[in-house]
Coordinates of C-alpha atoms in Angstrom, one line a residue:
Chain A
M1 CA 38.8 -18.3 23.7
Q2 CA 34.9 -17.9 22.3
V3 CA 32.6 -14.8 22.6
T4 CA 29.5 -14.3 21.0
A5 CA 27.9 -10.9 20.7
S6 CA 24.9 -10.0 19.5
A7 CA 22.7 -6.6 18.4
P8 CA 19.0 -6.2 17.5
G9 CA 17.6 -4.5 13.5
K10 CA 15.3 -1.4 13.7
I11 CA 12.2 -0.5 11.7
I12 CA 12.0 2.8 10.6
L13 CA 8.2 3.8 12.6
F14 CA 7.6 7.6 10.4
G15 CA 9.3 9.5 8.5
E16 CA 11.3 7.9 6.3
H17 CA 12.2 9.6 2.8
A18 CA 11.4 13.0 4.2
V19 CA 14.3 12.8 7.0
V20 CA 16.9 12.9 3.6
Y21 CA 15.1 16.9 4.0
G22 CA 15.5 18.0 7.0
K23 CA 12.2 16.1 8.4
P24 CA 12.0 14.5 12.1
A25 CA 11.9 10.7 12.1
I26 CA 11.1 8.0 14.5
A27 CA 12.7 4.4 14.3
V28 CA 12.6 1.6 16.8
A29 CA 15.4 -1.6 17.6
V30 CA 13.6 -4.9 17.5
D31 CA 14.1 -8.7 19.0
R32 CA 15.4 -9.7 15.4
R33 CA 19.0 -10.1 16.1
A34 CA 22.5 -10.5 14.6
Y35 CA 24.2 -12.6 16.6
V36 CA 27.9 -13.4 16.4
T37 CA 30.6 -15.9 17.8
V38 CA 34.5 -15.6 18.0
Q39 CA 37.0 -18.6 17.8
N40 CA 40.4 -19.0 18.2
R41 CA 42.0 -20.4 15.0
E42 CA 45.5 -22.0 15.0
D43 CA 46.9 -20.3 11.9
E44 CA 46.4 -16.2 11.0
Q45 CA 43.3 -15.8 8.9
I46 CA 40.2 -15.0 9.4
Y47 CA 37.2 -17.4 8.4
V48 CA 33.6 -16.3 8.5
E49 CA 30.5 -18.2 8.0
V50 CA 27.0 -16.9 8.0
P51 CA 25.1 -20.4 7.3
D52 CA 21.3 -18.5 7.1
L53 CA 23.2 -17.0 3.9
E54 CA 24.8 -20.2 3.0
V55 CA 28.1 -17.9 3.0
S56 CA 31.5 -18.3 3.8
G57 CA 35.3 -16.6 2.9
Y58 CA 38.5 -15.6 4.0
L59 CA 38.8 -11.8 5.2
N60 CA 42.1 -10.3 3.8
L61 CA 42.8 -7.6 6.1
E62 CA 45.8 -6.7 4.7
E63 CA 44.6 -6.8 1.2
N64 CA 41.7 -5.3 2.6
E65 CA 39.4 -8.3 0.4
V66 CA 36.5 -10.8 1.3
K67 CA 37.7 -14.3 -0.7
L68 CA 34.5 -16.3 -0.8
E69 CA 34.4 -20.0 -0.3
T70 CA 31.0 -20.3 -0.9
G71 CA 28.5 -18.8 -2.2
D72 CA 27.0 -16.1 -4.5
K73 CA 28.7 -12.7 -5.1
T74 CA 25.8 -11.1 -4.1
K75 CA 26.1 -12.6 -0.6
K76 CA 29.3 -10.9 -0.2
G77 CA 28.1 -6.8 1.1
I78 CA 27.6 -8.5 4.6
L79 CA 31.6 -10.1 4.6
I80 CA 32.4 -6.5 3.5
Y81 CA 30.7 -4.7 6.5
M82 CA 32.5 -7.8 8.9
L83 CA 36.3 -7.2 7.1
K84 CA 35.6 -2.6 7.6
S85 CA 34.7 -3.4 11.3
I86 CA 37.4 -5.5 12.1
E87 CA 40.2 -3.6 9.9
R88 CA 38.8 -0.1 11.8
I89 CA 39.4 -2.1 15.7
H90 CA 43.0 -2.6 14.5
A91 CA 42.1 -6.1 16.2
G92 CA 44.4 -9.1 15.4
S93 CA 43.5 -11.7 13.4
G94 CA 43.8 -15.6 13.7
M95 CA 40.1 -15.8 14.1
N96 CA 36.7 -18.1 13.2
I97 CA 33.9 -16.2 13.0
H98 CA 30.0 -17.6 13.0
V99 CA 27.0 -15.7 12.0
D100 CA 23.4 -16.4 13.3
L101 CA 20.7 -14.0 11.7
N102 CA 17.4 -13.3 13.3
V103 CA 17.3 -10.5 11.6
P104 CA 16.1 -11.1 8.1
I105 CA 18.4 -9.4 5.6
G106 CA 17.0 -6.8 2.7
A107 CA 14.0 -6.3 4.8
G108 CA 14.2 -2.7 5.7
L109 CA 15.4 -4.2 8.7
G110 CA 19.0 -2.7 9.1
S111 CA 20.9 -6.6 9.2
S112 CA 24.2 -4.3 8.0
A113 CA 23.3 -2.1 10.9
A114 CA 23.1 -5.3 13.3
I115 CA 25.9 -7.5 11.8
T116 CA 28.7 -4.6 12.0
V117 CA 27.9 -3.5 15.8
A118 CA 27.6 -7.4 16.7
T119 CA 30.6 -7.7 14.9
I120 CA 32.4 -4.6 16.5
A121 CA 31.6 -5.5 20.2
A122 CA 32.5 -9.3 19.6
V123 CA 36.2 -8.8 18.0
S124 CA 36.4 -6.2 19.9
K125 CA 35.7 -8.3 23.4
F126 CA 37.6 -11.3 21.9
N127 CA 40.6 -9.2 21.7
G128 CA 40.5 -7.9 25.3
K129 CA 39.7 -4.8 24.4
N130 CA 36.8 -2.9 26.2
L131 CA 34.7 -0.6 23.7
S132 CA 32.6 2.0 25.4
L133 CA 29.0 1.9 23.7
E134 CA 29.4 5.5 22.7
E135 CA 32.6 3.8 20.9
T136 CA 30.6 1.1 19.3
A137 CA 28.1 3.3 17.5
R138 CA 30.7 5.7 16.3
K139 CA 32.7 2.9 14.3
A140 CA 29.6 0.9 13.2
H141 CA 28.7 4.1 11.9
E142 CA 32.1 5.5 10.5
V143 CA 31.8 1.6 8.8
E144 CA 28.1 2.1 7.0
L145 CA 29.8 5.1 5.4
E146 CA 32.8 3.9 4.2
V147 CA 30.7 0.8 2.6
Q148 CA 27.9 2.1 1.6
G149 CA 29.0 6.2 0.6
A150 CA 26.3 7.7 2.7
A151 CA 24.7 6.5 6.1
S152 CA 22.3 7.9 8.6
P153 CA 23.1 7.3 12.5
I154 CA 19.9 6.1 13.4
D155 CA 20.7 2.2 12.5
T156 CA 24.1 1.8 14.4
T157 CA 23.0 3.8 16.9
L158 CA 19.8 1.6 17.7
S159 CA 21.5 -1.3 17.1
T160 CA 23.9 -0.2 19.7
Y161 CA 21.5 1.1 21.9
G162 CA 18.0 -0.4 21.9
G163 CA 14.6 1.0 22.2
I164 CA 13.1 3.7 20.3
I165 CA 14.8 6.8 19.2
Y166 CA 13.3 9.9 17.5
L167 CA 15.4 11.6 15.0
S168 CA 15.3 15.7 15.7
K169 CA 15.0 18.4 13.2
N170 CA 18.0 18.1 10.1
A171 CA 19.3 15.0 12.5
D172 CA 20.4 17.4 15.1
A173 CA 20.3 15.0 17.9
L174 CA 19.2 11.1 18.0
V175 CA 17.0 11.8 21.4
P176 CA 15.8 8.2 22.9
L177 CA 11.7 8.1 24.1
E178 CA 11.2 5.8 26.9
V179 CA 9.0 3.5 25.8
N180 CA 5.5 3.6 27.7
M181 CA 3.5 1.6 24.9
E182 CA 3.4 -2.2 23.5
M183 CA 4.9 -2.2 20.7
P184 CA 3.4 -5.5 19.0
L185 CA 4.7 -5.6 15.2
V186 CA 4.2 -6.9 12.5
V187 CA 6.9 -7.4 9.2
G188 CA 5.1 -8.2 5.5
Y189 CA 8.6 -8.5 3.3
T190 CA 8.8 -8.8 -0.1
S191 CA 11.6 -10.4 -1.7
K192 CA 11.3 -7.7 -5.0
R193 CA 13.4 -5.3 -3.1
G194 CA 13.2 -0.8 -3.9
N195 CA 16.5 0.6 -4.7
T196 CA 17.4 3.3 -1.8
G197 CA 18.9 5.6 -3.8
E198 CA 16.6 5.2 -6.6
L199 CA 13.8 5.7 -4.5
V200 CA 15.2 8.9 -3.2
E201 CA 16.6 9.9 -6.5
S202 CA 12.5 9.5 -7.3
V203 CA 11.3 11.9 -4.2
R204 CA 13.6 14.3 -5.3
K205 CA 12.0 14.7 -8.2
R206 CA 9.0 14.7 -7.7
R207 CA 9.7 17.3 -5.0
E208 CA 11.8 19.5 -8.1
N209 CA 8.2 19.0 -10.0
Y210 CA 6.1 19.6 -7.6
P211 CA 8.2 22.1 -4.8
D212 CA 4.8 23.4 -3.2
A213 CA 2.8 20.3 -2.9
L214 CA 5.8 18.1 -1.6
N215 CA 7.2 20.9 1.0
L216 CA 3.9 20.8 2.3
I217 CA 3.7 16.9 2.4
L218 CA 7.0 16.5 4.0
D219 CA 5.8 19.2 6.4
S220 CA 3.0 17.3 6.8
V221 CA 5.1 14.1 7.9
E222 CA 7.3 16.5 10.4
A223 CA 3.8 16.8 11.5
L224 CA 2.8 13.8 12.3
T225 CA 5.9 12.2 13.3
N226 CA 5.9 15.3 16.0
N227 CA 2.5 14.3 17.1
A228 CA 3.8 10.2 17.5
K229 CA 6.7 11.1 19.7
E230 CA 3.5 12.6 21.8
A231 CA 1.9 8.9 21.2
I232 CA 4.6 7.0 22.6
L233 CA 4.9 8.9 25.2
Q234 CA 1.2 9.3 26.0
N235 CA 1.1 5.2 25.7
D236 CA -2.2 6.4 23.0
E237 CA -2.0 3.2 20.5
K238 CA -5.5 4.7 18.4
R239 CA -3.5 7.7 18.0
F240 CA -0.5 5.8 17.0
G241 CA -2.3 4.0 14.3
E242 CA -3.7 6.3 12.9
L243 CA -0.6 8.6 12.6
M244 CA 1.4 5.5 10.9
N245 CA -1.9 5.5 8.0
I246 CA -1.3 9.1 7.8
N247 CA 2.2 8.7 7.1
H248 CA 1.3 5.9 4.7
G249 CA -0.9 8.1 2.7
L250 CA 1.5 10.7 1.9
L251 CA 4.2 7.7 1.0
D252 CA 2.2 6.9 -2.0
A253 CA 2.1 10.9 -2.9
M254 CA 5.6 10.4 -2.9
G255 CA 5.5 8.0 -5.0
V256 CA 7.3 5.0 -3.3
N257 CA 4.1 2.5 -2.9
T258 CA 3.5 -0.2 -5.1
A259 CA 0.6 -1.8 -5.8
E260 CA 2.1 -5.4 -3.9
L261 CA 2.7 -2.8 -0.9
S262 CA -0.6 -1.1 -1.2
R263 CA -2.5 -4.9 -0.7
M264 CA -0.1 -6.0 1.9
V265 CA -0.7 -2.3 4.1
Y266 CA -4.7 -2.7 3.6
A267 CA -4.9 -6.7 4.0
A268 CA -2.9 -5.9 7.4
R269 CA -5.6 -2.8 8.2
E270 CA -8.8 -5.2 7.3
A271 CA -7.0 -7.8 9.8
G272 CA -7.4 -5.9 12.3
A273 CA -4.0 -4.1 12.5
K274 CA -4.2 -0.2 14.2
G275 CA -2.3 1.3 11.7
S276 CA -0.1 -0.3 9.0
K277 CA 2.4 1.7 6.7
I278 CA 5.3 1.2 3.9
T279 CA 8.7 0.6 5.7
G280 CA 12.3 2.2 4.9
A281 CA 12.4 3.4 1.6
G282 CA 9.4 1.3 -0.5
G283 CA 9.0 0.5 -4.1
G284 CA 8.8 -2.9 -3.0
G285 CA 10.3 -4.1 0.6
S286 CA 8.3 -3.9 3.4
I287 CA 5.0 -2.8 5.5
I288 CA 4.8 -2.6 8.8
A289 CA 1.7 -3.3 11.0
Y290 CA 1.0 -2.4 14.6
C291 CA -1.2 -4.9 15.8
P292 CA -2.0 -4.4 19.2
G293 CA -4.2 -7.9 20.0
K294 CA -4.2 -8.7 16.6
T295 CA -0.5 -10.2 15.9
E296 CA -1.4 -13.6 14.6
E297 CA -4.4 -12.9 13.2
V298 CA -2.5 -9.8 11.0
M299 CA 1.2 -12.6 10.5
E300 CA -1.6 -15.1 9.1
E301 CA -2.9 -12.5 6.5
L302 CA 0.0 -11.3 5.6
N303 CA 1.8 -14.9 5.2
T304 CA -0.7 -14.7 2.3
F305 CA 1.4 -12.4 0.7
E306 CA 5.1 -13.5 1.0
K307 CA 6.3 -13.6 4.1
A308 CA 5.7 -11.8 7.2
F309 CA 7.3 -12.7 10.3
N310 CA 6.3 -10.1 14.1
A311 CA 9.0 -8.2 15.8
N312 CA 8.6 -6.4 19.1
V313 CA 10.2 -3.4 20.6
S314 CA 14.0 -4.2 21.8
E315 CA 15.2 -2.0 24.6
E316 CA 18.0 -4.2 24.9
G317 CA 21.4 -3.2 22.3
V318 CA 24.4 -4.8 21.4
K319 CA 25.3 -7.3 24.6
I320 CA 27.8 -9.7 25.1
H321 CA 26.6 -12.9 25.1
S322 CA 29.7 -15.0 26.5
E323 CA 32.9 -15.3 26.9
N324 CA 34.9 -18.1 27.7
Chain B
M1 CA -45.5 18.0 -28.9
Q2 CA -42.4 16.4 -28.1
V3 CA -39.2 17.8 -26.6
T4 CA -35.6 16.3 -25.7
A5 CA -33.1 17.7 -23.4
S6 CA -29.8 15.7 -22.8
A7 CA -27.2 17.4 -19.6
P8 CA -23.6 15.7 -18.9
G9 CA -22.6 14.3 -15.9
K10 CA -19.1 15.6 -14.3
I11 CA -15.9 14.1 -12.9
I12 CA -14.1 15.4 -10.1
L13 CA -10.4 15.8 -11.0
F14 CA -8.5 16.8 -8.1
G15 CA -9.1 18.5 -4.2
E16 CA -12.5 16.3 -4.0
H17 CA -12.7 16.9 0.1
A18 CA -10.4 19.6 0.4
V19 CA -13.0 22.1 -1.0
V20 CA -15.1 21.3 2.6
Y21 CA -12.4 23.4 3.5
G22 CA -12.0 26.3 1.1
K23 CA -9.7 25.1 -0.8
P24 CA -9.8 24.9 -4.7
A25 CA -11.5 22.0 -7.3
I26 CA -11.1 21.1 -10.8
A27 CA -14.0 19.3 -12.6
V28 CA -15.0 18.3 -16.0
A29 CA -18.8 17.9 -17.9
V30 CA -18.7 13.8 -19.4
D31 CA -19.9 12.8 -22.5
R32 CA -22.2 10.7 -20.2
R33 CA -25.4 12.3 -20.9
A34 CA -28.6 12.1 -19.1
Y35 CA -31.5 12.5 -22.0
V36 CA -34.9 14.0 -20.8
T37 CA -38.2 13.3 -23.6
V38 CA -41.1 15.8 -22.0
Q39 CA -45.0 14.7 -24.5
N40 CA -48.2 15.5 -24.6
R41 CA -51.0 13.7 -22.1
E42 CA -54.1 13.7 -22.4
D43 CA -54.9 13.8 -18.5
E44 CA -53.4 16.7 -16.8
Q45 CA -50.7 14.1 -15.2
I46 CA -47.1 13.8 -15.1
Y47 CA -46.0 10.4 -15.7
V48 CA -41.8 9.5 -16.2
E49 CA -40.3 6.6 -16.5
V50 CA -36.4 6.0 -16.3
P51 CA -36.0 2.2 -17.7
D52 CA -32.7 1.9 -16.8
L53 CA -33.5 2.2 -13.4
E54 CA -36.5 -0.3 -14.0
V55 CA -38.7 2.6 -12.4
S56 CA -42.2 4.8 -13.1
G57 CA -44.4 6.8 -11.2
Y58 CA -46.6 9.9 -11.1
L59 CA -45.3 13.2 -9.6
N60 CA -47.7 14.7 -7.8
L61 CA -47.4 18.6 -7.7
E62 CA -50.1 19.6 -5.7
E63 CA -49.4 16.8 -3.5
N64 CA -45.7 17.6 -3.8
E65 CA -45.0 13.8 -3.8
V66 CA -44.5 10.9 -5.9
K67 CA -46.0 8.0 -6.2
L68 CA -44.1 5.1 -7.8
E69 CA -45.8 2.9 -10.3
T70 CA -42.8 -0.2 -10.8
G71 CA -39.4 0.5 -9.1
D72 CA -38.2 0.3 -5.7
K73 CA -37.8 2.7 -3.2
T74 CA -34.3 3.0 -3.2
K75 CA -34.4 4.6 -7.3
K76 CA -37.2 7.0 -5.7
G77 CA -34.5 10.0 -5.2
I78 CA -34.3 10.7 -8.5
L79 CA -38.3 11.2 -9.7
I80 CA -38.0 13.6 -6.6
Y81 CA -35.3 15.6 -8.1
M82 CA -38.0 15.9 -10.9
L83 CA -40.6 16.5 -9.2
K84 CA -38.8 19.0 -7.4
S85 CA -37.1 20.4 -11.0
I86 CA -40.9 20.9 -12.4
E87 CA -41.9 23.2 -9.1
R88 CA -39.8 25.2 -9.9
I89 CA -40.3 26.1 -13.2
H90 CA -43.5 26.3 -12.4
A91 CA -44.4 24.8 -15.6
G92 CA -48.3 22.9 -16.9
S93 CA -49.5 19.6 -15.9
G94 CA -50.1 16.7 -18.5
M95 CA -46.7 15.5 -19.4
N96 CA -45.3 12.2 -19.6
I97 CA -41.3 12.4 -19.5
H98 CA -39.3 9.8 -20.4
V99 CA -35.1 9.4 -19.2
D100 CA -33.1 7.7 -20.9
L101 CA -29.4 7.3 -18.6
N102 CA -26.1 7.3 -20.7
V103 CA -24.3 8.4 -17.1
P104 CA -24.3 5.7 -14.3
I105 CA -25.9 6.7 -10.9
G106 CA -24.0 6.3 -7.5
A107 CA -20.4 6.7 -9.2
G108 CA -20.0 10.1 -8.8
L109 CA -20.4 11.4 -12.0
G110 CA -23.2 14.2 -11.0
S111 CA -26.4 12.0 -12.5
S112 CA -28.9 13.6 -10.2
A113 CA -27.8 17.1 -11.6
A114 CA -27.6 15.8 -15.4
I115 CA -31.1 14.6 -15.0
T116 CA -32.1 17.9 -13.1
V117 CA -30.7 20.3 -15.8
A118 CA -32.2 18.2 -18.7
T119 CA -35.0 18.0 -16.9
I120 CA -35.6 21.7 -16.0
A121 CA -34.5 22.7 -19.9
A122 CA -36.5 19.5 -21.4
V123 CA -39.8 20.7 -19.8
S124 CA -39.3 24.5 -19.3
K125 CA -39.2 24.3 -23.4
F126 CA -42.2 22.0 -23.5
N127 CA -43.7 25.3 -21.9
G128 CA -42.7 27.5 -24.0
K129 CA -40.4 29.0 -21.5
N130 CA -37.2 29.7 -22.6
L131 CA -34.9 29.5 -19.8
S132 CA -31.3 31.2 -20.0
L133 CA -28.1 29.0 -19.2
E134 CA -27.9 31.3 -15.8
E135 CA -30.8 30.9 -14.9
T136 CA -31.2 27.2 -15.9
A137 CA -28.0 26.7 -13.8
R138 CA -29.6 28.6 -10.7
K139 CA -32.9 26.3 -10.8
A140 CA -31.1 22.8 -11.0
H141 CA -28.3 24.8 -8.1
E142 CA -31.5 24.9 -6.0
V143 CA -33.1 21.9 -6.7
E144 CA -30.0 19.9 -5.3
L145 CA -29.9 22.3 -2.2
E146 CA -34.0 21.5 -1.2
V147 CA -33.2 18.1 -2.1
Q148 CA -30.0 16.9 -0.1
G149 CA -30.2 19.8 1.8
A150 CA -26.6 20.6 1.2
A151 CA -25.0 20.6 -2.7
S152 CA -21.4 22.5 -4.2
P153 CA -22.7 25.1 -7.3
I154 CA -20.0 22.7 -9.6
D155 CA -22.5 19.5 -10.7
T156 CA -25.3 21.7 -12.0
T157 CA -22.9 24.3 -13.6
L158 CA -20.9 21.5 -15.9
S159 CA -24.1 20.0 -16.3
T160 CA -25.4 23.1 -17.9
Y161 CA -22.2 24.8 -19.4
G162 CA -20.2 21.6 -19.9
G163 CA -16.2 22.0 -20.0
I164 CA -13.6 22.3 -17.5
I165 CA -14.1 24.5 -14.7
Y166 CA -11.8 25.2 -11.5
L167 CA -13.8 26.5 -8.2
S168 CA -11.3 29.0 -6.8
K169 CA -10.3 29.1 -3.0
N170 CA -13.7 29.3 -1.2
A171 CA -15.8 28.4 -3.3
D172 CA -15.5 32.7 -4.7
A173 CA -15.9 31.9 -8.1
L174 CA -16.0 29.1 -11.0
V175 CA -13.9 29.7 -13.6
P176 CA -14.1 27.9 -16.4
L177 CA -11.1 26.7 -17.8
E178 CA -10.2 26.1 -21.8
V179 CA -9.7 22.9 -22.5
N180 CA -6.6 22.2 -24.9
M181 CA -5.7 18.4 -24.1
E182 CA -7.0 15.2 -24.5
M183 CA -9.1 14.0 -21.6
P184 CA -9.5 10.7 -22.5
L185 CA -10.6 8.9 -18.0
V186 CA -11.4 5.8 -17.8
V187 CA -13.6 5.4 -14.8
G188 CA -13.8 2.0 -12.4
Y189 CA -16.7 2.0 -10.5
T190 CA -17.5 -0.3 -8.1
S191 CA -21.2 -1.1 -6.7
K192 CA -20.5 -0.4 -2.6
R193 CA -20.7 2.7 -2.5
G194 CA -19.5 5.2 -0.2
N195 CA -21.3 7.8 2.0
T196 CA -20.2 10.8 1.7
G197 CA -21.6 12.4 4.6
E198 CA -19.7 9.5 6.8
L199 CA -16.7 10.0 4.8
V200 CA -16.2 14.3 4.8
E201 CA -17.8 14.1 8.3
S202 CA -14.3 11.6 9.0
V203 CA -12.1 13.6 7.4
R204 CA -13.3 16.7 9.8
K205 CA -12.9 14.2 12.8
R206 CA -9.3 13.2 11.2
R207 CA -8.1 17.1 11.0
E208 CA -9.3 17.8 14.2
N209 CA -7.6 15.1 16.2
Y210 CA -4.8 15.7 14.1
P211 CA -5.2 20.0 12.9
D212 CA -1.3 20.4 11.7
A213 CA -1.0 17.1 9.6
L214 CA -4.3 17.3 8.1
N215 CA -3.8 21.5 7.5
L216 CA -0.3 20.7 5.7
I217 CA -2.4 18.1 3.9
L218 CA -5.2 20.6 2.8
D219 CA -2.6 22.7 1.4
S220 CA -0.2 20.3 -0.7
V221 CA -4.0 19.8 -1.9
E222 CA -4.6 23.6 -2.8
A223 CA -0.6 23.4 -4.1
L224 CA -1.4 20.4 -6.7
T225 CA -5.1 21.7 -7.6
N226 CA -4.0 25.2 -8.5
N227 CA -0.6 23.6 -10.6
A228 CA -2.9 20.9 -12.3
K229 CA -4.7 24.0 -13.6
E230 CA -1.9 24.8 -15.5
A231 CA -0.9 21.2 -16.9
I232 CA -4.8 22.1 -18.3
L233 CA -3.7 25.4 -19.0
Q234 CA -0.4 23.7 -21.1
N235 CA -1.7 20.4 -22.1
D236 CA 0.9 18.7 -20.0
E237 CA -0.4 15.3 -19.9
K238 CA 2.7 14.0 -17.7
R239 CA 2.2 17.0 -15.1
F240 CA -1.2 16.1 -14.9
G241 CA -0.9 12.1 -14.6
E242 CA 1.3 13.2 -11.5
L243 CA -0.6 15.4 -10.1
M244 CA -3.5 12.6 -9.8
N245 CA -1.1 10.5 -8.0
I246 CA -0.1 12.4 -5.8
N247 CA -3.9 13.7 -5.1
H248 CA -4.8 10.0 -4.3
G249 CA -1.6 9.5 -2.0
L250 CA -3.4 12.7 -0.1
L251 CA -6.5 11.0 -0.3
D252 CA -5.7 8.1 1.8
A253 CA -3.8 10.3 3.9
M254 CA -7.0 11.4 4.8
G255 CA -8.6 8.3 5.5
V256 CA -11.5 7.3 2.4
N257 CA -9.2 5.6 0.5
T258 CA -9.9 1.5 0.8
A259 CA -8.6 -1.6 -0.5
E260 CA -10.2 -1.7 -3.5
L261 CA -10.3 1.5 -4.7
S262 CA -6.0 1.4 -3.7
R263 CA -6.1 -2.2 -5.8
M264 CA -8.0 -0.2 -9.3
V265 CA -5.6 2.6 -9.1
Y266 CA -2.5 0.7 -8.8
A267 CA -3.6 -1.5 -11.7
A268 CA -5.0 1.2 -13.7
R269 CA -1.0 2.5 -13.7
E270 CA 0.0 -0.6 -14.6
A271 CA -2.1 -0.7 -17.4
G272 CA -0.9 2.3 -18.8
A273 CA -3.3 4.6 -17.1
K274 CA -1.0 8.5 -17.3
G275 CA -2.2 9.1 -13.9
S276 CA -5.4 7.1 -11.7
K277 CA -7.5 8.6 -8.0
I278 CA -10.1 8.3 -6.5
T279 CA -12.8 10.8 -7.9
G280 CA -15.4 11.8 -5.4
A281 CA -15.9 11.1 -1.5
G282 CA -14.1 7.6 -1.5
G283 CA -14.7 4.7 0.7
G284 CA -15.9 3.1 -2.4
G285 CA -17.5 5.0 -5.7
S286 CA -15.3 5.5 -7.8
I287 CA -11.6 6.0 -9.5
I288 CA -10.7 7.6 -12.6
A289 CA -7.8 7.3 -15.1
Y290 CA -6.1 8.8 -17.5
C291 CA -5.3 7.2 -20.7
P292 CA -3.9 8.9 -23.0
G293 CA -3.2 6.3 -26.0
K294 CA -4.1 3.3 -23.6
T295 CA -7.6 3.6 -23.0
E296 CA -9.0 0.0 -23.8
E297 CA -5.7 -1.7 -21.7
V298 CA -7.0 0.1 -18.8
M299 CA -10.9 -0.5 -19.9
E300 CA -9.5 -3.7 -20.1
E301 CA -8.1 -4.1 -17.0
L302 CA -10.3 -2.2 -14.6
N303 CA -13.4 -4.6 -15.8
T304 CA -12.0 -6.9 -14.6
F305 CA -12.8 -5.8 -10.9
E306 CA -16.2 -4.6 -11.4
K307 CA -17.6 -2.4 -13.7
A308 CA -15.2 0.4 -16.1
F309 CA -16.3 3.0 -18.7
N310 CA -15.0 5.4 -20.6
A311 CA -15.7 9.1 -20.7
N312 CA -14.0 12.4 -22.5
V313 CA -14.6 15.9 -21.6
S314 CA -17.8 17.3 -23.3
E315 CA -18.1 20.8 -24.4
E316 CA -20.9 20.7 -24.6
G317 CA -23.5 21.4 -21.6
V318 CA -27.4 21.3 -21.9
K319 CA -28.6 21.0 -24.9
I320 CA -32.7 20.6 -26.8
H321 CA -32.5 18.1 -29.4
S322 CA -35.5 18.2 -31.1
E323 CA -38.7 20.2 -30.8
N324 CA -41.6 19.7 -33.1

């Protein structure tokens, strides 16, 4: 028997960092997916291979540990998400699991949530359990909470349901937005990753030192995020792009921009992007550019830095591809 | 008989653009000066030469016009400020005027105000009139208003009095701040000038399109400018630098940053500047970097772009150097 499930990665469009202070955010599932295939195995072990990361190993549920077979320890993390996912659905053992990644790791695209959601879906199905989307999203969020200590439900929600979501003020609700607009995005990716925890802490300190200025900046992010929600609903490309640019400046003011990210953001605009900004924590990591009609030009320009790839909104969340 | 007067240029430290909406600003007179020397002349003409700009010509008070002798028309502007200055003090004619510029033109350093103030002081003295500083500043501002159509009194006030001024909310008052701190600044200058009128208009449009987000950004500039005033009074270098960085991000959010200015701002920080930002209208023009102990390093780095020069706060405003 074999089951394949996939789940999309995500991109934060608006509101990163501000969301820590109860401000709204907008994020979108993208057509960059993690594929998890589960097959029978003769013995009772759980073997996982992730060729894209050159890592493989065994998940030991009883001893709650991962034994690497190949790959370095820095890549062990992804197997821990899988171990915790399988534990949480109380699945049986005796499985060979193969993971294909079309979503890059460490680029702020929520690869861990995509892998977690796809693993939960594939392994459940393989074991004859039909999880609802709600259960899948909840369990995946629990896994992220367990592994990371803290986690927003945004990533796991988008990997489960797809589409665009608006996280309302104080994270009261995750509201799906109907997508009326084309959303051709280019991600410019730097291998120098920012440390999310340190960046969140640096914004906290800056806000502590300059509360008046920073609180107004966070309020401004809230205003533009709500404005961007309207722009999406009204299919207003120009407004959407301009609001990205404003949000970028505010992230710069929070102190999470870098020389390289800044160069990429401006290079994308000069190549024709309607808007461009840091996405995620900053301090390295990725930028996104919104490029209706200019995807190739922006890709070409951003590829002169480190690595660029295109992404589009994915209406499709987690999906079972085959079962036989 | 010969009289030489000089007046300092200025740098805007905080609040550019926001000042258009009644927000406070902070600017400083710098030790980059315009020197105006007036000598007797046999005939009744007024001859001016500005070797630094390779321009010379005659000022005709009766016909209210400038006749260029050498130099191209783009540099005629500076002679118009001088013509209007001399008209306004009802000085006699028959003068040779020599101008030496240690303040660069078109770099946002208020060269026209420095030249206007120095001209008013030198020509008045030459004609036996002792203008008070108050009269000098007022007449210089009137000249700028006449030539430019609109002009803040900041530039002419600083060229007259020197020091640091805080322009209070709604331009109600120009408050001199006691300078307790070293203010070693490096100016990175690009020959690509932004058009101030167009930039002010672009911010106005952005505010019209996104009033909530932009008004909060302007409020944040107000908060950080008031905070910077305290930092200056308390000689707090770190806070002063960080507030410059925040103000830069907010100028980026207003849309007046460029790829080149952004590179310079980050290059200055990487070379050791405690803070760096666009100064003036943006869209080209200049950046300033605040560099205690790192002036040479930042100069060297910014010189790899176009042109950099250092500047320090000038306590001295307009000054008569010699009279004999």
